[in-house]
Short mmCIF file of C-alpha atoms in Angstrom, two decimals:
data_model
loop_
_atom_site.label_atom_id
_atom_site.label_comp_id
_atom_site.label_asym_id
_atom_site.label_seq_id
_atom_site.Cartn_x
_atom_site.Cartn_y
_atom_site.Cartn_z
CA UNK A 226 -10.26 30.76 1.38
CA UNK A 227 -10.45 27.14 0.31
CA UNK A 228 -10.05 24.71 3.19
CA UNK A 229 -8.99 21.08 2.85
CA UNK A 230 -9.02 18.26 5.34
CA UNK A 231 -5.47 16.80 5.20
CA UNK A 232 -2.23 18.13 3.73
CA UNK A 233 0.69 15.70 3.36
CA UNK A 234 4.10 17.21 2.62
CA UNK A 235 6.61 14.56 1.55
CA UNK A 236 10.29 15.56 1.82
CA UNK A 237 12.73 13.07 0.34
CA UNK A 238 15.54 12.12 2.74
CA UNK A 239 14.35 14.32 5.61
CA UNK A 240 15.43 13.50 9.17
CA UNK A 241 15.76 15.30 12.49
CA UNK A 242 19.58 15.14 12.83
CA UNK A 243 19.82 17.08 9.57
CA UNK A 244 17.28 19.83 10.30
CA UNK A 245 17.33 20.18 14.11
CA UNK A 246 20.15 22.72 13.91
CA UNK A 247 18.05 24.98 11.66
CA UNK A 248 14.94 24.51 13.79
CA UNK A 249 16.91 25.44 16.91
CA UNK A 250 18.29 28.53 15.13
CA UNK A 251 14.78 29.69 14.20
CA UNK A 252 15.37 29.26 10.47
CA UNK A 253 12.49 26.79 9.92
CA UNK A 254 9.74 28.45 11.99
CA UNK A 255 6.74 26.81 10.35
CA UNK A 256 8.02 23.25 10.67
CA UNK A 257 9.07 24.02 14.26
CA UNK A 258 5.58 25.35 15.08
CA UNK A 259 3.82 22.33 13.60
CA UNK A 260 6.09 19.98 15.53
CA UNK A 261 5.31 21.83 18.74
CA UNK A 262 1.59 21.67 17.99
CA UNK A 263 1.39 18.01 17.05
CA UNK A 264 2.79 14.51 17.29
CA UNK A 265 6.24 13.87 15.85
CA UNK A 266 9.05 11.34 15.82
CA UNK A 267 11.43 9.23 13.79
CA UNK A 268 9.94 7.36 10.84
CA UNK A 269 11.74 4.08 10.21
CA UNK A 270 11.98 3.23 6.51
CA UNK A 271 12.11 -0.07 4.66
CA UNK A 272 15.36 -1.94 3.96
CA UNK A 273 17.24 -0.75 2.03
CA UNK A 274 16.07 2.80 2.78
CA UNK A 275 15.79 4.00 -0.82
CA UNK A 276 13.28 6.23 -2.64
CA UNK A 277 12.23 3.22 -4.73
CA UNK A 278 10.35 1.46 -3.17
CA UNK A 279 10.08 3.53 0.04
CA UNK A 280 7.58 6.06 -1.30
CA UNK A 281 5.33 3.20 -2.40
CA UNK A 282 5.68 1.60 1.04
CA UNK A 283 4.29 4.87 2.38
CA UNK A 284 1.43 5.23 -0.08
CA UNK A 285 0.29 1.59 0.16
CA UNK A 286 1.11 0.88 3.80
CA UNK A 287 2.77 -2.34 2.62
CA UNK A 288 6.26 -3.84 2.64
CA UNK A 289 8.17 -4.57 -0.59
CA UNK A 290 7.31 -8.27 -0.35
CA UNK A 291 3.72 -7.30 -1.14
CA UNK A 292 4.72 -4.84 -3.86
CA UNK A 293 7.26 -6.91 -5.81
CA UNK A 294 9.77 -4.06 -6.07
CA UNK A 295 12.86 -3.93 -3.84
CA UNK A 296 15.21 -1.29 -5.30
CA UNK A 297 15.64 0.94 -8.36
CA UNK A 298 16.30 -2.26 -10.32
CA UNK A 299 15.01 -5.80 -9.85
CA UNK A 300 17.25 -8.68 -10.92
CA UNK A 301 16.01 -12.00 -12.27
CA UNK A 302 19.08 -14.24 -12.29
CA UNK A 303 17.27 -17.12 -13.96
CA UNK A 304 16.22 -15.02 -16.95
CA UNK A 305 19.32 -12.82 -16.83
CA UNK A 306 17.09 -9.73 -16.80
CA UNK A 307 17.16 -6.40 -15.04
CA UNK A 308 14.01 -4.29 -14.87
CA UNK A 309 13.62 -0.68 -13.79
CA UNK A 310 10.24 -0.12 -12.12
CA UNK A 311 7.70 2.47 -13.18
CA UNK A 312 4.25 3.21 -11.80
CA UNK A 313 2.92 0.30 -13.86
CA UNK A 314 4.91 -2.17 -11.75
CA UNK A 315 3.00 -1.23 -8.59
CA UNK A 316 -0.49 -2.70 -8.64
CA UNK A 317 -1.49 -2.37 -4.98
CA UNK A 318 -4.01 0.39 -4.20
CA UNK A 319 -2.45 3.58 -2.91
CA UNK A 320 -3.70 6.06 -0.37
CA UNK A 321 -5.23 8.33 -3.01
CA UNK A 322 -7.00 5.40 -4.64
CA UNK A 323 -8.56 4.36 -1.35
CA UNK A 324 -9.62 7.92 -0.57
CA UNK A 325 -11.21 8.25 -4.02
CA UNK A 326 -13.06 4.96 -3.49
CA UNK A 327 -14.81 6.60 -0.53
CA UNK A 328 -15.68 9.82 -2.33
CA UNK A 329 -12.74 11.90 -1.05
CA UNK A 330 -11.06 14.03 -3.70
CA UNK A 331 -7.26 14.00 -3.89
CA UNK A 332 -4.44 15.91 -5.53
CA UNK A 333 -0.89 14.57 -5.90
CA UNK A 334 2.14 16.60 -7.02
CA UNK A 335 5.72 15.40 -7.45
CA UNK A 336 5.60 11.93 -5.90
CA UNK A 337 8.36 9.72 -7.38
CA UNK A 338 7.26 6.60 -9.25
CA UNK A 339 3.93 8.07 -10.32
CA UNK A 340 4.69 8.10 -14.04
CA UNK A 341 2.60 7.40 -15.99
CA UNK A 342 0.14 9.37 -13.82
CA UNK A 343 -3.22 7.97 -12.74
CA UNK A 344 -6.58 9.54 -13.38
CA UNK A 345 -7.98 10.60 -10.03
CA UNK A 346 -10.98 12.42 -8.66
CA UNK A 347 -8.74 15.45 -8.46
CA UNK A 348 -5.35 15.61 -10.20
CA UNK A 349 -1.92 14.00 -10.39
CA UNK A 350 1.37 15.57 -11.50
CA UNK A 351 4.00 12.85 -11.75
CA UNK A 352 7.34 13.29 -10.01
CA UNK A 353 10.88 12.50 -11.15
CA UNK A 354 13.35 11.11 -11.70
CA UNK A 355 12.93 10.13 -15.32
CA UNK A 356 9.56 11.73 -16.11
CA UNK A 357 9.28 13.06 -19.70
CA UNK A 358 8.08 16.52 -20.62
CA UNK A 359 4.87 15.15 -22.13
CA UNK A 360 2.17 13.08 -20.50
CA UNK A 361 3.23 13.91 -16.94
CA UNK A 362 -0.14 15.05 -15.57
CA UNK A 363 -3.78 14.01 -15.42
CA UNK A 364 -6.16 15.35 -16.44
CA UNK A 365 -4.55 16.65 -19.62
CA UNK A 366 -5.94 20.10 -18.92
CA UNK A 367 -3.69 20.28 -15.85
CA UNK A 368 -0.60 19.58 -17.93
CA UNK A 369 -1.60 22.20 -20.48
CA UNK A 370 -2.22 24.75 -17.77
CA UNK A 371 1.07 24.10 -15.97
CA UNK A 372 3.06 24.48 -19.16
CA UNK A 373 1.32 27.75 -19.93
CA UNK A 374 1.21 29.29 -16.48
CA UNK A 375 4.42 27.94 -14.94
CA UNK A 376 6.55 26.75 -17.86
CA UNK A 377 6.53 23.55 -15.83
CA UNK A 378 8.33 20.28 -16.50
CA UNK A 379 9.03 17.51 -13.96
CA UNK A 380 12.78 17.94 -14.41
CA UNK A 381 14.78 14.81 -13.49
CA UNK A 382 18.07 15.53 -11.74
CA UNK A 383 20.97 13.31 -10.77
CA UNK A 384 24.11 14.25 -8.84
CA UNK A 385 26.22 12.35 -11.36
CA UNK A 386 25.29 14.84 -14.09
CA UNK A 387 26.88 17.75 -12.27
CA UNK A 388 30.07 18.78 -14.03
CA UNK A 389 32.82 20.95 -12.63
CA UNK A 390 31.96 24.59 -13.12
CA UNK A 391 28.20 23.99 -13.38
CA UNK A 392 27.45 23.21 -9.73
CA UNK A 393 26.28 26.72 -8.86
CA UNK A 394 23.80 26.75 -11.74
CA UNK A 395 22.67 23.25 -10.81
CA UNK A 396 21.94 24.35 -7.23
CA UNK A 397 19.87 27.30 -8.42
CA UNK A 398 17.86 25.14 -10.82
CA UNK A 399 17.17 22.56 -8.10
CA UNK A 400 15.92 25.16 -5.63
CA UNK A 401 13.80 26.75 -8.34
CA UNK A 402 12.23 23.35 -9.05
CA UNK A 403 11.40 22.84 -5.37
CA UNK A 404 9.78 26.28 -5.26
CA UNK A 405 7.88 25.61 -8.49
CA UNK A 406 6.53 22.23 -7.30
CA UNK A 407 5.02 23.84 -4.22
CA UNK A 408 3.67 26.79 -6.21
CA UNK A 409 1.99 24.33 -8.59
CA UNK A 410 0.48 22.41 -5.66
CA UNK A 411 -0.89 25.62 -4.13
CA UNK A 412 -2.34 26.74 -7.46
CA UNK A 413 -4.02 23.41 -8.20
CA UNK A 414 -5.41 23.15 -4.69
CA UNK A 415 -7.13 26.51 -5.07
CA UNK A 416 -8.54 25.42 -8.43
CA UNK A 417 -9.68 21.88 -7.54
CA UNK A 418 -10.43 22.31 -3.81
CA UNK A 419 -9.44 18.71 -3.06
CA UNK A 420 -9.98 17.17 0.38
CA UNK A 421 -6.50 15.61 0.49
CA UNK A 422 -3.39 17.21 -1.01
CA UNK A 423 -0.07 15.35 -1.33
CA UNK A 424 2.98 17.33 -2.45
CA UNK A 425 6.48 15.88 -2.60
CA UNK A 426 9.89 17.42 -3.14
CA UNK A 427 12.38 14.91 -4.52
CA UNK A 428 14.95 17.55 -5.49
CA UNK A 429 15.88 18.31 -1.89
CA UNK A 430 17.57 14.91 -1.54
CA UNK A 431 18.18 13.76 -5.12
CA UNK A 432 20.79 16.42 -5.72
CA UNK A 433 21.13 18.72 -2.72
CA UNK A 434 21.42 16.61 0.43
CA UNK A 435 23.42 13.97 -1.43
CA UNK A 436 25.86 16.54 -2.72
CA UNK A 437 26.03 19.01 0.18
CA UNK A 438 24.40 17.27 3.20
CA UNK A 439 23.83 20.21 5.61
CA UNK A 440 25.67 22.79 3.51
CA UNK A 441 24.34 26.20 2.54
CA UNK A 442 22.47 25.02 -0.63
CA UNK A 443 20.54 22.46 1.41
CA UNK A 444 19.64 25.00 4.09
CA UNK A 445 18.36 27.44 1.45
CA UNK A 446 16.16 24.72 -0.05
CA UNK A 447 14.76 23.81 3.37
CA UNK A 448 13.90 27.47 3.97
CA UNK A 449 11.94 27.48 0.71
CA UNK A 450 10.11 24.34 1.83
CA UNK A 451 9.36 25.83 5.25
CA UNK A 452 7.88 28.98 3.73
CA UNK A 453 5.54 26.96 1.52
CA UNK A 454 4.59 24.67 4.41
CA UNK A 455 3.53 27.76 6.34
CA UNK A 456 1.37 29.01 3.46
CA UNK A 457 -0.31 25.67 2.83
CA UNK A 458 -0.79 24.68 6.47
CA UNK A 459 -3.17 27.61 7.03
CA UNK A 460 -5.59 26.05 4.56
CA UNK A 461 -5.87 22.57 6.10
CA UNK A 462 -7.32 21.09 9.27
CA UNK A 463 -4.52 18.53 9.57
CA UNK A 464 -0.92 18.65 8.34
CA UNK A 465 1.39 15.66 7.91
CA UNK A 466 5.06 16.23 7.12
CA UNK A 467 6.99 13.06 6.35
CA UNK A 468 9.96 11.51 4.57
CA UNK A 469 10.70 8.24 2.81
CA UNK A 470 14.02 7.73 4.61
CA UNK A 471 16.66 9.84 6.31
CA UNK A 472 20.07 11.18 5.31
CA UNK A 473 23.37 10.76 7.13
CA UNK A 474 26.78 12.26 6.55
CA UNK A 475 29.21 10.06 4.65
CA UNK A 476 32.88 9.91 3.73
CA UNK A 477 33.60 6.78 1.67
CA UNK A 478 32.19 4.38 -0.86
CA UNK A 479 32.32 0.61 -0.56
CA UNK A 480 32.20 -1.57 -3.67
CA UNK A 481 30.53 -4.81 -2.64
CA UNK A 482 31.04 -6.48 -6.03
CA UNK A 483 34.76 -5.81 -5.84
CA UNK A 484 34.73 -7.53 -2.46
CA UNK A 485 32.74 -10.48 -3.83
CA UNK A 486 35.23 -10.71 -6.70
CA UNK A 487 38.22 -10.61 -4.35
CA UNK A 488 36.76 -13.31 -2.10
CA UNK A 489 36.02 -15.64 -5.01
CA UNK A 490 32.22 -15.36 -4.87
CA UNK A 491 32.00 -13.52 -8.21
CA UNK A 492 33.89 -13.83 -11.49
CA UNK A 493 33.88 -11.27 -14.29
CA UNK A 494 34.37 -11.50 -18.02
CA UNK A 495 36.72 -8.88 -19.37
CA UNK A 496 35.34 -7.21 -22.50
CA UNK A 497 37.47 -5.85 -25.36
CA UNK A 498 36.69 -2.35 -24.05
CA UNK A 499 38.23 -3.24 -20.68
CA UNK A 500 41.36 -4.47 -22.39
CA UNK A 501 41.59 -1.18 -24.29
CA UNK A 502 41.21 0.66 -20.98
CA UNK A 503 44.48 -0.95 -19.86
CA UNK A 504 46.11 1.21 -22.55
CA UNK A 505 44.33 4.42 -21.54
CA UNK A 506 41.22 4.20 -23.74
CA UNK A 507 38.78 5.06 -20.95
CA UNK A 508 35.47 6.89 -20.90
CA UNK A 509 36.86 9.91 -19.05
CA UNK A 510 39.90 10.14 -21.36
CA UNK A 511 37.65 10.00 -24.43
CA UNK A 512 35.40 12.65 -22.91
CA UNK A 513 38.39 14.91 -22.29
CA UNK A 514 39.67 14.50 -25.84
CA UNK A 515 36.24 15.37 -27.29
CA UNK A 516 36.07 18.43 -25.05
CA UNK A 517 39.41 19.64 -26.34
CA UNK A 518 38.25 19.54 -29.96
CA UNK A 519 34.77 20.88 -29.17
CA UNK A 520 32.83 17.75 -30.18
CA UNK A 521 31.64 16.33 -26.89
CA UNK A 522 28.33 18.17 -26.61
CA UNK A 523 27.48 17.55 -30.26
CA UNK A 524 28.20 13.82 -30.11
CA UNK A 525 26.59 13.26 -26.69
CA UNK A 526 23.12 13.23 -28.28
CA UNK A 527 23.98 10.56 -30.86
CA UNK A 528 22.15 7.48 -29.60
CA UNK A 529 24.41 4.68 -30.81
CA UNK A 530 27.53 6.51 -29.54
CA UNK A 531 25.96 6.89 -26.11
CA UNK A 532 25.13 3.18 -26.15
CA UNK A 533 28.73 2.28 -26.94
CA UNK A 534 30.03 4.66 -24.26
CA UNK A 535 28.10 2.78 -21.58
CA UNK A 536 30.31 -0.26 -22.16
CA UNK A 537 33.58 1.65 -21.85
CA UNK A 538 34.97 1.83 -18.29
CA UNK A 539 36.30 5.03 -16.77
CA UNK A 540 39.82 5.22 -15.36
CA UNK A 541 38.66 3.63 -12.08
CA UNK A 542 37.01 0.68 -13.84
CA UNK A 543 33.41 1.85 -13.45
CA UNK A 544 31.03 1.27 -16.37
CA UNK A 545 28.29 3.55 -17.61
CA UNK A 546 25.31 1.19 -17.70
CA UNK A 547 22.72 0.77 -15.02
CA UNK A 548 23.88 -1.50 -12.23
CA UNK A 549 21.82 -4.46 -13.40
CA UNK A 550 22.79 -4.15 -17.05
CA UNK A 551 26.46 -4.06 -16.09
CA UNK A 552 26.01 -7.17 -13.94
CA UNK A 553 24.53 -9.24 -16.74
CA UNK A 554 27.04 -7.95 -19.28
CA UNK A 555 30.16 -8.43 -17.22
CA UNK A 556 29.75 -11.55 -15.03
CA UNK A 557 30.84 -15.11 -15.71
CA UNK A 558 27.83 -16.90 -14.28
CA UNK A 559 29.43 -20.35 -14.34
CA UNK A 560 31.92 -19.09 -11.75
CA UNK A 561 29.66 -16.73 -9.76
CA UNK A 562 27.72 -17.50 -6.59
CA UNK A 563 26.65 -14.01 -5.48
CA UNK A 564 26.28 -10.51 -6.87
CA UNK A 565 25.22 -7.20 -5.35
CA UNK A 566 23.45 -3.99 -6.27
CA UNK A 567 24.20 -0.56 -4.85
CA UNK A 568 22.71 0.26 -1.44
CA UNK A 569 22.50 -3.32 -0.27
CA UNK A 570 20.56 -5.97 -2.26
CA UNK A 571 22.55 -9.22 -2.66
CA UNK A 572 21.45 -12.08 -4.90
CA UNK A 573 22.63 -15.66 -4.52
CA UNK A 574 23.19 -17.58 -7.74
CA UNK A 575 21.80 -20.84 -6.38
CA UNK A 576 21.17 -22.93 -9.47
CA UNK A 577 22.96 -25.97 -8.00
CA UNK A 578 22.50 -25.34 -4.27
CA UNK A 579 20.26 -27.49 -2.12
CA UNK A 580 18.43 -25.87 0.80
CA UNK A 581 21.13 -26.68 3.36
CA UNK A 582 23.95 -25.40 1.16
CA UNK A 583 21.99 -22.25 0.34
CA UNK A 584 21.37 -21.47 3.99
CA UNK A 585 24.99 -22.15 4.92
CA UNK A 586 26.18 -19.87 2.12
CA UNK A 587 23.94 -17.02 3.26
CA UNK A 588 25.25 -17.38 6.82
CA UNK A 589 28.82 -17.29 5.48
CA UNK A 590 28.18 -14.07 3.56
CA UNK A 591 26.53 -12.46 6.58
CA UNK A 592 29.46 -13.32 8.87
CA UNK A 593 32.09 -12.10 6.46
CA UNK A 594 30.35 -8.89 5.42
CA UNK A 595 29.51 -7.87 8.97
CA UNK A 596 33.11 -8.58 10.04
CA UNK A 597 34.68 -6.70 7.10
CA UNK A 598 36.80 -3.68 8.05
CA UNK A 599 38.19 -0.78 6.09
CA UNK A 600 41.95 -1.04 6.65
CA UNK A 601 42.33 2.71 6.36
CA UNK A 602 39.78 3.65 9.05
CA UNK A 603 39.24 0.43 11.01
CA UNK A 604 35.48 0.94 10.51
CA UNK A 605 32.90 -1.56 9.24
CA UNK A 606 31.32 -0.48 5.93
CA UNK A 607 28.32 -2.76 6.52
CA UNK A 608 26.14 -2.16 9.56
CA UNK A 609 23.96 -5.28 9.36
CA UNK A 610 22.99 -7.93 6.82
CA UNK A 611 19.36 -9.06 6.72
CA UNK A 612 17.92 -12.26 5.29
CA UNK A 613 15.01 -11.48 3.00
CA UNK A 614 12.48 -13.26 5.21
CA UNK A 615 13.52 -11.05 8.14
CA UNK A 616 12.43 -7.84 6.42
CA UNK A 617 9.92 -8.87 3.74
CA UNK A 618 6.65 -10.76 3.78
CA UNK A 619 4.15 -11.38 1.00
CA UNK A 620 3.56 -13.05 -2.35
CA UNK A 621 6.77 -11.65 -3.89
CA UNK A 622 9.13 -12.90 -1.19
CA UNK A 623 10.82 -15.38 -3.56
CA UNK A 624 11.61 -12.52 -5.97
CA UNK A 625 13.36 -10.50 -3.29
CA UNK A 626 17.15 -10.28 -2.97
CA UNK A 627 18.41 -13.13 -0.80
CA UNK A 628 20.20 -10.72 1.54
CA UNK A 629 20.27 -6.97 2.08
CA UNK A 630 23.40 -5.32 3.50
CA UNK A 631 22.59 -2.07 5.31
CA UNK A 632 25.22 0.66 4.97
CA UNK A 633 27.14 1.58 8.10
CA UNK A 634 27.32 5.25 9.10
CA UNK A 635 29.63 7.29 6.83
CA UNK A 636 29.79 4.54 4.14
CA UNK A 637 27.83 4.08 0.92
CA UNK A 638 27.69 0.80 -1.00
CA UNK A 639 28.02 1.61 -4.70
CA UNK A 640 27.93 -1.92 -6.11
CA UNK A 641 31.04 -1.32 -8.19
CA UNK A 642 31.12 -3.84 -11.04
CA UNK A 643 34.57 -3.36 -12.56
CA UNK A 644 36.03 -1.30 -9.73
CA UNK A 645 39.65 -2.14 -8.97
CA UNK A 646 39.51 -1.24 -5.26
CA UNK A 647 37.18 -2.03 -2.36
CA UNK A 648 36.89 1.58 -1.16
CA UNK A 649 36.92 5.03 -2.66
CA UNK A 650 36.37 8.62 -1.64
CA UNK A 651 32.70 9.50 -1.65
CA UNK A 652 31.14 11.46 -4.50
CA UNK A 653 28.37 12.44 -2.08
CA UNK A 654 28.35 14.05 1.35
CA UNK A 655 24.95 12.63 2.29
CA UNK A 656 23.85 9.00 2.18
CA UNK A 657 20.44 7.42 2.69
CA UNK A 658 19.71 6.40 6.28
CA UNK A 659 16.89 4.31 7.71
CA UNK A 660 15.51 6.82 10.22
CA UNK A 661 13.43 9.54 8.60
CA UNK A 662 10.94 11.89 10.23
CA UNK A 663 7.27 12.78 10.47
CA UNK A 664 5.03 15.42 12.05
CA UNK A 665 1.26 15.12 12.43
CA UNK A 666 -0.37 18.37 13.53
CA UNK A 667 -4.13 18.28 14.15
CA UNK A 668 -4.48 19.45 17.76
CA UNK A 669 -4.98 15.94 19.13
CA UNK A 670 -1.85 16.08 21.26
CA UNK A 671 0.77 18.80 21.55
CA UNK A 672 4.50 18.13 21.28
CA UNK A 673 4.27 14.39 21.93
CA UNK A 674 6.99 12.15 20.52
CA UNK A 675 5.79 8.85 19.05
CA UNK A 676 8.24 7.03 16.77
CA UNK A 677 6.68 5.16 13.84
CA UNK A 678 7.33 3.09 10.73
CA UNK A 679 6.79 4.23 7.16
CA UNK A 680 3.94 1.71 6.84
CA UNK A 681 1.97 3.48 9.61
CA UNK A 682 1.17 6.72 7.80
CA UNK A 683 -1.31 5.43 5.19
CA UNK A 684 -3.56 3.74 7.78
CA UNK A 685 -3.26 6.79 10.02
CA UNK A 686 -4.37 9.15 7.24
CA UNK A 687 -7.27 6.84 6.39
CA UNK A 688 -8.34 6.99 10.06
CA UNK A 689 -8.15 10.79 9.97
CA UNK A 690 -10.93 10.55 7.37
CA UNK A 691 -12.79 7.99 9.52
CA UNK A 692 -12.23 5.33 6.86
CA UNK A 693 -11.55 1.61 7.39
CA UNK A 694 -7.98 0.36 7.18
CA UNK A 695 -7.48 -2.61 4.80
CA UNK A 696 -6.50 -5.80 6.63
CA UNK A 697 -3.47 -6.38 4.37
CA UNK A 698 -1.74 -3.14 5.28
CA UNK A 699 1.39 -3.72 7.36
CA UNK A 700 1.19 -0.48 9.29
CA UNK A 701 -0.99 0.48 12.24
CA UNK A 702 -2.79 3.71 13.09
CA UNK A 703 -0.65 5.94 15.31
CA UNK A 704 -1.92 5.87 18.87
CA UNK A 705 -2.79 9.57 19.21
CA UNK A 706 -5.07 9.26 16.17
CA UNK A 707 -6.41 5.81 17.06
CA UNK A 708 -7.53 7.10 20.47
CA UNK A 709 -9.55 10.01 19.08
#
């Protein structure tokens, strides 16, 4: 049997409060055994705790201020531009690059933000969301083999694409994808015999935990993961299980841009499409009419019609563009001093502010957001607001959002350009949380709890290979490994 040195299993959105119930019930025996045999604890994520850039914080050991990416979109208010990061936007060396530099072969399967894939001494299969069906693996022979042997594609999935009546099929496809990703990793490991294998499952959180939290579909997916962890763990000297962030149960959505609008910090331009929406010409009404005459599916693939549809609000006022595109399309910048993205980033429009005014304005936003209450529940939708210099450090600090508002438990900030209310019922049951999890099982210490930060894992894995840790990494080697 092939034996590798280190296996890293990345589980998007994993955390102990979510899975402890299944561990206690004996339904995740392999993860339970590895936790008992190794070091484990909470793994604190970056702020905001979001897949992008959290997985890159893990793989580089560096905070977003050194990476230049802070969320799924970066805003440049001066240029009025929104950019969506890909692998090309991350230039810092990652764990697999550093291992390769020292002659250690690596294989990577399913990690988000790895498209286009790198050429490694080993292999890389890019992970979703948004990875096309061509060019997703290196070397090319791997892609050819996966298509032939597994009918494999890195299927992107989003909870918002789930329509009524299709949820059951969507669940089955998501669990099948999780199973297939691990099967591919096991197959390629046997073929390439790499020293370090990294496999990630994005599907567990991207649709399942967001939609169902700890419901039956999520438990089934975790059981699939646990079974594969058991199979793979037997072939490695050391096993690391880890997440990018955690998941918490949620009830409501908070629309920060609606709040900024209400308080006079943001002003919107109303488009002709919004005026038509006042008379019932909304995206959901148009969709329903097309369904009734059997044209919706046929017209949904017409590019220019899809482009137009993005500018038409639904009945609640929500637009179809990406958050950043909607911001630059819909805001009157002469009358706007602040704007927000979903999940927390807040940008100050400071073209005419001196340093004192800027600082006073940030303090004002922090006070008001942290004091804000939901009249219906009496709860605060915002847990804490951070200044960028409190959570980021590095050459890209000036590109960072000026503030980041961390969601309070049971609330999810959706941004909400165009929304007519401050709060709404949640479309998800599970929201991103800052505390994730990790397990490191290599017989150095049994059952010890040592909490860590996401930046600590890359230097720790380097030390497992007796390699030097770059001075510019923000994390530190976990004590049980550092002492060996």
